[in-house]
CSV table of C-alpha atoms in Angstrom, one decimal:
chain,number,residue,atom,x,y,z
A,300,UNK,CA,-7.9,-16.5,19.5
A,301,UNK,CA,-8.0,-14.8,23.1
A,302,UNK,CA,-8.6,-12.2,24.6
A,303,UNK,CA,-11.7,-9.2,25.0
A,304,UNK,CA,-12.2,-7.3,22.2
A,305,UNK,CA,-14.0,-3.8,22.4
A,306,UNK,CA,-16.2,-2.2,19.4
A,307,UNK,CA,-14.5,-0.1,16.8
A,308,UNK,CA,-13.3,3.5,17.2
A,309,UNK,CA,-12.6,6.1,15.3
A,310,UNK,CA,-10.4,9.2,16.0
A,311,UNK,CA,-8.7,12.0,13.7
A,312,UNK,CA,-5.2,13.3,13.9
A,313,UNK,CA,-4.1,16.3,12.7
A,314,UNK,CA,-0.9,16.3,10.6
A,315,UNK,CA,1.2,19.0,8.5
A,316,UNK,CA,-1.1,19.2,5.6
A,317,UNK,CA,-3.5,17.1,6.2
A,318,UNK,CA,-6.3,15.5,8.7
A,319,UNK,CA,-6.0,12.1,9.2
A,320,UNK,CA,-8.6,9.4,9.8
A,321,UNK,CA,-8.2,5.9,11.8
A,322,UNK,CA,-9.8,3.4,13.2
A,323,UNK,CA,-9.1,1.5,16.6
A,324,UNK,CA,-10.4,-2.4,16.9
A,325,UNK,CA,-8.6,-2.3,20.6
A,326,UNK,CA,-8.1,-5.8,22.7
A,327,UNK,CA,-7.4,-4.7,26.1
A,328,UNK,CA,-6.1,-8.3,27.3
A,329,UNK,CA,-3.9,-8.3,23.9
A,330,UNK,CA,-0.1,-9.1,25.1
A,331,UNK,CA,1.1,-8.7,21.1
A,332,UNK,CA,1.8,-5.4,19.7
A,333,UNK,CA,-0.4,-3.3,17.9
A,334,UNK,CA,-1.0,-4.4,14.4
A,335,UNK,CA,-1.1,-1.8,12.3
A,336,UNK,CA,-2.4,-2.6,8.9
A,337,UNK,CA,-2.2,0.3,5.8
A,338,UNK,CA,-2.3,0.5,1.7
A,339,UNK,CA,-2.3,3.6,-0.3
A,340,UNK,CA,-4.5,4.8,-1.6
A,341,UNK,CA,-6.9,2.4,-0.1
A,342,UNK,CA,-7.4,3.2,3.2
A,343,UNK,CA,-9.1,1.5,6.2
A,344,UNK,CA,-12.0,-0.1,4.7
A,345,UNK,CA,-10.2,-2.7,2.5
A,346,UNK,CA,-8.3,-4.2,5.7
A,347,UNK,CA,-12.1,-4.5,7.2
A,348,UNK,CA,-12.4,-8.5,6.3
A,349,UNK,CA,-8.7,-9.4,7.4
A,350,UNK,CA,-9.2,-7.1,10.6
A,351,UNK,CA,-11.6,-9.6,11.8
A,352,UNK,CA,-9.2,-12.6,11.9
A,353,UNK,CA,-6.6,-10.7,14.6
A,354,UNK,CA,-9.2,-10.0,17.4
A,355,UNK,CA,-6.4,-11.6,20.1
A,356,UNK,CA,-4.7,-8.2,19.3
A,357,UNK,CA,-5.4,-4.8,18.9
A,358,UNK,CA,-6.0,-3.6,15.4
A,359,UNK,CA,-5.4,-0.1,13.6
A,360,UNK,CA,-6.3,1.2,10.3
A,361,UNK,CA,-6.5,4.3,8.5
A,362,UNK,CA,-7.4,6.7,5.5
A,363,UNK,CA,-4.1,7.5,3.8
A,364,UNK,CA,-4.2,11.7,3.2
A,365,UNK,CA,-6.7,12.3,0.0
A,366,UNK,CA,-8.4,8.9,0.6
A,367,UNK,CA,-11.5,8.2,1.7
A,368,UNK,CA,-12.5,10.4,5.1
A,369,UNK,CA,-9.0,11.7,5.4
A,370,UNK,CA,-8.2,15.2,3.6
A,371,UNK,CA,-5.6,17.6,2.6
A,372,UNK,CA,-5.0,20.7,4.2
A,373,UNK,CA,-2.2,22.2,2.3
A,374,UNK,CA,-4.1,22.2,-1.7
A,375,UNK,CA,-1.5,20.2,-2.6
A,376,UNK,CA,-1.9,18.4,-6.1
A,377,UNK,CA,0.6,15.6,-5.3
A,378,UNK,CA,1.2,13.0,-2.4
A,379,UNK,CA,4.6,12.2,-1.7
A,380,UNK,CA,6.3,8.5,0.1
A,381,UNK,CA,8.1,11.1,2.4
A,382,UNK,CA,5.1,12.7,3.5
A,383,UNK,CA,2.8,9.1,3.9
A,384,UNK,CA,5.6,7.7,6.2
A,385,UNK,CA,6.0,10.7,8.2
A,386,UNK,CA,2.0,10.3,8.7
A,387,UNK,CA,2.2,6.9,9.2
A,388,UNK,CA,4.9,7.8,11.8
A,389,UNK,CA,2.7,10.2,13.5
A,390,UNK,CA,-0.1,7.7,13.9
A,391,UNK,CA,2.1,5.4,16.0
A,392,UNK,CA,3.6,8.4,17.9
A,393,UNK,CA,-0.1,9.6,18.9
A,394,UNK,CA,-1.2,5.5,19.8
A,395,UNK,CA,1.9,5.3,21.8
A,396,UNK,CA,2.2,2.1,20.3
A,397,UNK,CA,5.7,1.3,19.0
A,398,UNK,CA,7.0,-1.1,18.1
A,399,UNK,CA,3.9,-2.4,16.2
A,400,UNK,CA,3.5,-5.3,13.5
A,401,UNK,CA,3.2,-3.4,10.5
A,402,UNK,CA,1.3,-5.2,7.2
A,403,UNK,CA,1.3,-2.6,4.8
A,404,UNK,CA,0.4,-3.2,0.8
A,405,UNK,CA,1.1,-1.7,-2.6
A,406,UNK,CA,1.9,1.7,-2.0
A,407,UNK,CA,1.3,1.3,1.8
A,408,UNK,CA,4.4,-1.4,1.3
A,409,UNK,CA,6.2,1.6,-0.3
A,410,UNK,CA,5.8,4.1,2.6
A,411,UNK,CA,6.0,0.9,4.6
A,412,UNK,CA,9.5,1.1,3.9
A,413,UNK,CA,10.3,4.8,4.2
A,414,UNK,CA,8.9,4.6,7.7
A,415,UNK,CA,11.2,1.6,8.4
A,416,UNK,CA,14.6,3.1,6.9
A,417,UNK,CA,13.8,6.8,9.2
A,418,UNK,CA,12.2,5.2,12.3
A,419,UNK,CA,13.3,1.5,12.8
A,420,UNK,CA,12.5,1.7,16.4
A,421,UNK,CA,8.6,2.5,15.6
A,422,UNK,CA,8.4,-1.3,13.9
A,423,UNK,CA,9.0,-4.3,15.3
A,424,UNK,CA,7.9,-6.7,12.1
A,425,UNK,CA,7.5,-5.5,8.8
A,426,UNK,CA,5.3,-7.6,6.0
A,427,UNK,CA,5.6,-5.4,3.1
A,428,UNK,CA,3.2,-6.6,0.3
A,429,UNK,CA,3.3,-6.8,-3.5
A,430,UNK,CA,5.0,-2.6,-3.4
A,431,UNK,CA,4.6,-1.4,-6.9
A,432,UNK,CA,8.2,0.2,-6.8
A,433,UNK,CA,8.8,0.1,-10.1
A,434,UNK,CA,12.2,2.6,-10.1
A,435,UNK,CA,14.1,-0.8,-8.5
A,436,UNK,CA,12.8,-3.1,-11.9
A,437,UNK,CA,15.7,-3.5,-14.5
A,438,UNK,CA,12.9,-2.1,-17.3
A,439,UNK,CA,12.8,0.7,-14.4
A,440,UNK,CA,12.8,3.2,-17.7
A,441,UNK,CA,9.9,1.6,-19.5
A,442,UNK,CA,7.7,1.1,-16.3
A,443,UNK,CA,8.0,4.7,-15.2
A,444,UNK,CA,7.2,6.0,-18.6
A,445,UNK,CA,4.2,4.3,-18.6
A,446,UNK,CA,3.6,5.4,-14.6
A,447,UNK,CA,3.9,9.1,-15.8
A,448,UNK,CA,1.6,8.5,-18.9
A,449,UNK,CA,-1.2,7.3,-16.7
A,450,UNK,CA,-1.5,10.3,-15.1
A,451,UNK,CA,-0.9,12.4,-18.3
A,452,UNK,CA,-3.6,10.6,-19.4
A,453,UNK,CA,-5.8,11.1,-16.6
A,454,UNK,CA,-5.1,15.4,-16.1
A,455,UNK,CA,-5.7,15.1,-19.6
A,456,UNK,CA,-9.2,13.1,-20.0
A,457,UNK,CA,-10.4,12.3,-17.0
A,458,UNK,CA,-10.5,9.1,-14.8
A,459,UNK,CA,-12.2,6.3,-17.2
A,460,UNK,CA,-9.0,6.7,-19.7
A,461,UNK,CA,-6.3,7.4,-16.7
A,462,UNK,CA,-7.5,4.1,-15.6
A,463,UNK,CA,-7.9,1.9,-18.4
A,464,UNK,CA,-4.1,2.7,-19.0
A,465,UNK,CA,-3.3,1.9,-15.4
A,466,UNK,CA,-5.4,-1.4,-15.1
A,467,UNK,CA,-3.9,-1.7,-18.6
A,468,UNK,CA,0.1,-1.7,-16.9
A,469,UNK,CA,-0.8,-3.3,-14.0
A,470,UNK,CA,-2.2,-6.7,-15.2
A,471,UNK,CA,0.8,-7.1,-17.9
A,472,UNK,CA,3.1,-10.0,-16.9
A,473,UNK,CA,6.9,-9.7,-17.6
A,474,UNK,CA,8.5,-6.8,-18.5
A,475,UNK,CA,7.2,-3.5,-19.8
A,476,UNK,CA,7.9,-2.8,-23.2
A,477,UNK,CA,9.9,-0.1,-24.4
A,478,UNK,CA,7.0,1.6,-26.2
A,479,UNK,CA,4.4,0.3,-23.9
A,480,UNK,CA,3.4,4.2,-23.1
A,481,UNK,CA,3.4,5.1,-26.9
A,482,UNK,CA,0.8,2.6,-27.8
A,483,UNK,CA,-2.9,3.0,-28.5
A,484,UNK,CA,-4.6,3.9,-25.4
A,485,UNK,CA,-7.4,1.1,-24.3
A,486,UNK,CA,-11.4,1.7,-24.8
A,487,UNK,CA,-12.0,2.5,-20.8
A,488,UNK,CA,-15.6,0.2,-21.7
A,489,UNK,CA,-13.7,-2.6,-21.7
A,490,UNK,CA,-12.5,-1.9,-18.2
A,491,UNK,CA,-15.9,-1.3,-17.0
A,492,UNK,CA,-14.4,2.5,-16.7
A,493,UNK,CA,-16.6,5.7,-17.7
A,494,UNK,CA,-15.9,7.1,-21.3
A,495,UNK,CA,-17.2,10.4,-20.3
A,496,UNK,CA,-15.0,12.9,-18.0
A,497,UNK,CA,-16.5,14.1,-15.1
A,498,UNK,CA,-14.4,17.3,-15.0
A,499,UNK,CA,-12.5,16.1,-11.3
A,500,UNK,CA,-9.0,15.8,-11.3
A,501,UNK,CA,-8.4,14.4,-7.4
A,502,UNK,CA,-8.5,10.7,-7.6
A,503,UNK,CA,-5.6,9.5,-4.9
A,504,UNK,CA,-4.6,7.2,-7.4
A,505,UNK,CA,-3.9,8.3,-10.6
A,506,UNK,CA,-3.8,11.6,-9.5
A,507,UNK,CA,-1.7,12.0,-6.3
A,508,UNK,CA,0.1,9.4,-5.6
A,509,UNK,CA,1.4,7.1,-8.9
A,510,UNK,CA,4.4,9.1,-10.1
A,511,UNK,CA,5.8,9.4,-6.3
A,512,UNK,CA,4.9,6.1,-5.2
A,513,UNK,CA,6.3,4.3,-8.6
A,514,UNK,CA,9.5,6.4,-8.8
A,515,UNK,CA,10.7,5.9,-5.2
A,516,UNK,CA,13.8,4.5,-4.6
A,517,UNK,CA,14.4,2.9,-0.9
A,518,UNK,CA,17.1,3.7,1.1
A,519,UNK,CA,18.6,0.0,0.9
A,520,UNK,CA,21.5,0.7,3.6
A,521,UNK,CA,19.2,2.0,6.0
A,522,UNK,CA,16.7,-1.3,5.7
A,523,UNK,CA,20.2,-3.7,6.3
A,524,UNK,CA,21.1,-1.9,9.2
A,525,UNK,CA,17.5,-1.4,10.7
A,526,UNK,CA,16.0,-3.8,14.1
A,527,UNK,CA,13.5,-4.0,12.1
A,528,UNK,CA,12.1,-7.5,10.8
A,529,UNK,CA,11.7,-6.9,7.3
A,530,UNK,CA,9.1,-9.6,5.3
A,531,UNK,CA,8.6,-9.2,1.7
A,532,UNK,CA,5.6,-10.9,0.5
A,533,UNK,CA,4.2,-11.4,-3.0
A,534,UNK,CA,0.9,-13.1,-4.1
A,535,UNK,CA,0.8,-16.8,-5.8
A,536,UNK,CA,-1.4,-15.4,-8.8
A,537,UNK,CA,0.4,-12.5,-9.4
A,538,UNK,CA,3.6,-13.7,-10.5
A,539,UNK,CA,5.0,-11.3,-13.6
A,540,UNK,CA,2.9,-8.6,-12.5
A,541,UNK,CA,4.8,-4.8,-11.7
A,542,UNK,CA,3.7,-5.0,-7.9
A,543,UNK,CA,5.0,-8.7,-7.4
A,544,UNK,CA,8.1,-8.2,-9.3
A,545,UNK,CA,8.8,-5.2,-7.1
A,546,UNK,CA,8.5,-7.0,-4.0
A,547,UNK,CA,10.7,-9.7,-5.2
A,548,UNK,CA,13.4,-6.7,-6.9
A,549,UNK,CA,12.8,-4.8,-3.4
A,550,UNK,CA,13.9,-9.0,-1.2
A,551,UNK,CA,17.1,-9.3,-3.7
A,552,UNK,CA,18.5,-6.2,-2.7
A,553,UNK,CA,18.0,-7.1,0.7
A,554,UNK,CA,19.2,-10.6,0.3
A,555,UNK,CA,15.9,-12.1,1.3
A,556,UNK,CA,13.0,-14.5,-0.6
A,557,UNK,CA,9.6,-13.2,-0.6
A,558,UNK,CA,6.9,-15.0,1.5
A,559,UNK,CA,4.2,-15.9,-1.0
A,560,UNK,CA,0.4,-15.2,-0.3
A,561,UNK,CA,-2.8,-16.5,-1.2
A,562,UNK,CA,-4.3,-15.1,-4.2
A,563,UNK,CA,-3.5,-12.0,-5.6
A,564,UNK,CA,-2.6,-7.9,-5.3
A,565,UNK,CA,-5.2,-7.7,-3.1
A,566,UNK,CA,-5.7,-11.3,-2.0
A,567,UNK,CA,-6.8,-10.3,1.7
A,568,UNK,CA,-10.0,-8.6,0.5
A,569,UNK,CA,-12.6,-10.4,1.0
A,570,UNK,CA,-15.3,-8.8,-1.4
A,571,UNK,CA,-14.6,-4.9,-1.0
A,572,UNK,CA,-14.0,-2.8,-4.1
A,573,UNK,CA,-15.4,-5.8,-6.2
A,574,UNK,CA,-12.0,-7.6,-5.8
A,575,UNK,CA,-12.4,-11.3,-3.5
A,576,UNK,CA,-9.1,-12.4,-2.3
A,577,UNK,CA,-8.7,-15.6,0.1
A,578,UNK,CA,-8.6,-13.6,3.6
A,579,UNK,CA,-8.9,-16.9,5.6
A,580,UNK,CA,-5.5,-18.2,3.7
A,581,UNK,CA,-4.2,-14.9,3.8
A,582,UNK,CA,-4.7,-13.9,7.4
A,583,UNK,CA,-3.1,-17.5,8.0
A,584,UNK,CA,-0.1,-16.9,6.6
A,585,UNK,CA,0.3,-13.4,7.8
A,586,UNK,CA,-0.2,-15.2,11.3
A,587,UNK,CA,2.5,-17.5,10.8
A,588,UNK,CA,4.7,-14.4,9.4
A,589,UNK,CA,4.6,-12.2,12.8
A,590,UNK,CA,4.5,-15.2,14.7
A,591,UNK,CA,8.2,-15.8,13.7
């Protein structure tokens, strides 16, 4: 890898509703586009260990709205796709940037693709990761059910039961059952989750953004006729799971084959949030992906 690198920075960008926050690993030298990298909820400080293998380029991250140091404005109580890729937009409007690489996971992958089907021209590549879109899954019924009883769950009684349920979904393999959201919630202890309720009700998860994120449908026409290089990617340990099988539902209705990753939802952390991926084999492959 080439190039100077220059230290981190980080600005702030104000958008309808919220303040957003993002950070700039610049390499002046850098003849590639920008590499934009985003998730959602996670925000910048998950992409921190794969950040590090892209130094010939310049890197951007950020704090999706209600995550992490970026905040809501507005008091709203829910986070829509629409409104992520219109931030996401913003942020490469205000880096004068386009078109960028974009690698965008889980629900980043799902805004990912808003932002591709309304602004084409903003993206050159997109490598759209394991998006947990469950409304394209033929059990799209079952799946949302159980989406909207999560965070029934959690308004209800609080985060350590909200995600109990959700870690509960989200490592079943195959199909969702009919009656998956009917049946007897899990002991939160045996997620490692808190039995007692703390009382807050703002967790960007469970909170703000599963129901939009899991129920939106992309506009499939618009992705055919983009520029844009659309890359759906899926990891090699996840196979069954909600998020792969919507990255693979999401490639057959645009006549493609996923790329398969190293590890697993989140095989390009490399420690953060308790959760070791493979970044080394991921940030290989990803290399080989925009390199295309």
């Amino acid at each position: 890898m080439t190039g100077t690198t220059i230290g981190m920075t980080t600005h702030t960008l104000d958008v309808p509703g919220a303040v957003l926050t993002y950070d700039v690993r610049r390499n002046e030298s850098s003849t590639h586009p920008v590499l934009l990298m985003i998730g959602s909820p996670m925000g910048a400080a998950g992409f921190g260990a794969l950040s590090e293998h892209f130094t010939d380029r310049t890197v951007v991250t950020y704090d999706p709205r209600m995550s992490d140091r970026s905040r809501r404005t507005d008091g709203a109580t829910q986070t829509t796709v629409e409104e992520q890729a219109d931030d996401v937009h913003r942020l490469i409007s205000a880096l004068d940037a386009g078109p960028v690489d974009l690698f965008a996971s889980s629900g980043g992958a799902v805004n990912a693709l808003d932002l591709v089907a309304k602004h084409p021209e903003q993206v050159r590549t997109l490598v759209a990761h394991e998006p947990p879109d469950a409304a394209v899954l033929p059990d799209a019924d079952a799946a949302l059910a159980a989406a909207r009883d999560i965070h029934e769950t959690y308004m209800r009684s609080g985060r350590g039961p909200g995600m109990a349920k959700f870690m509960a979904l989200t490592s079943l393999k195959g199909e969702i059952p009919a009656d998956f959201a009917d049946r007897p919630a899990p002991d939160p202890a045996m997620f490692g989750m808190p039995t007692e309720d703390d009382g807050s009700r703002d967790d960007p998860l469970i909170g703000h953004t599963i129901i939009p994120i899991t129920s939106y449908l992309p506009d499939f026409e618009a992705l055919k006729a983009a520029p844009t290089r659309i890359v759906m990617a899926a990891g090699a340990e996840s196979k069954g799971e909600m998020a792969h099988r919507g990255a693979f539902a999401v490639a057959e209705r645009l006549g493609m084959e996923p790329v398969i990753f190293p590890r697993h939802h989140g095989g390009f952390l490399g420690g953060d949030y308790g959760w070791a991926g493979d970044p080394d084999g991921f940030a290989a492959v990803l290399r080989e992906v925009l390199s295309d």
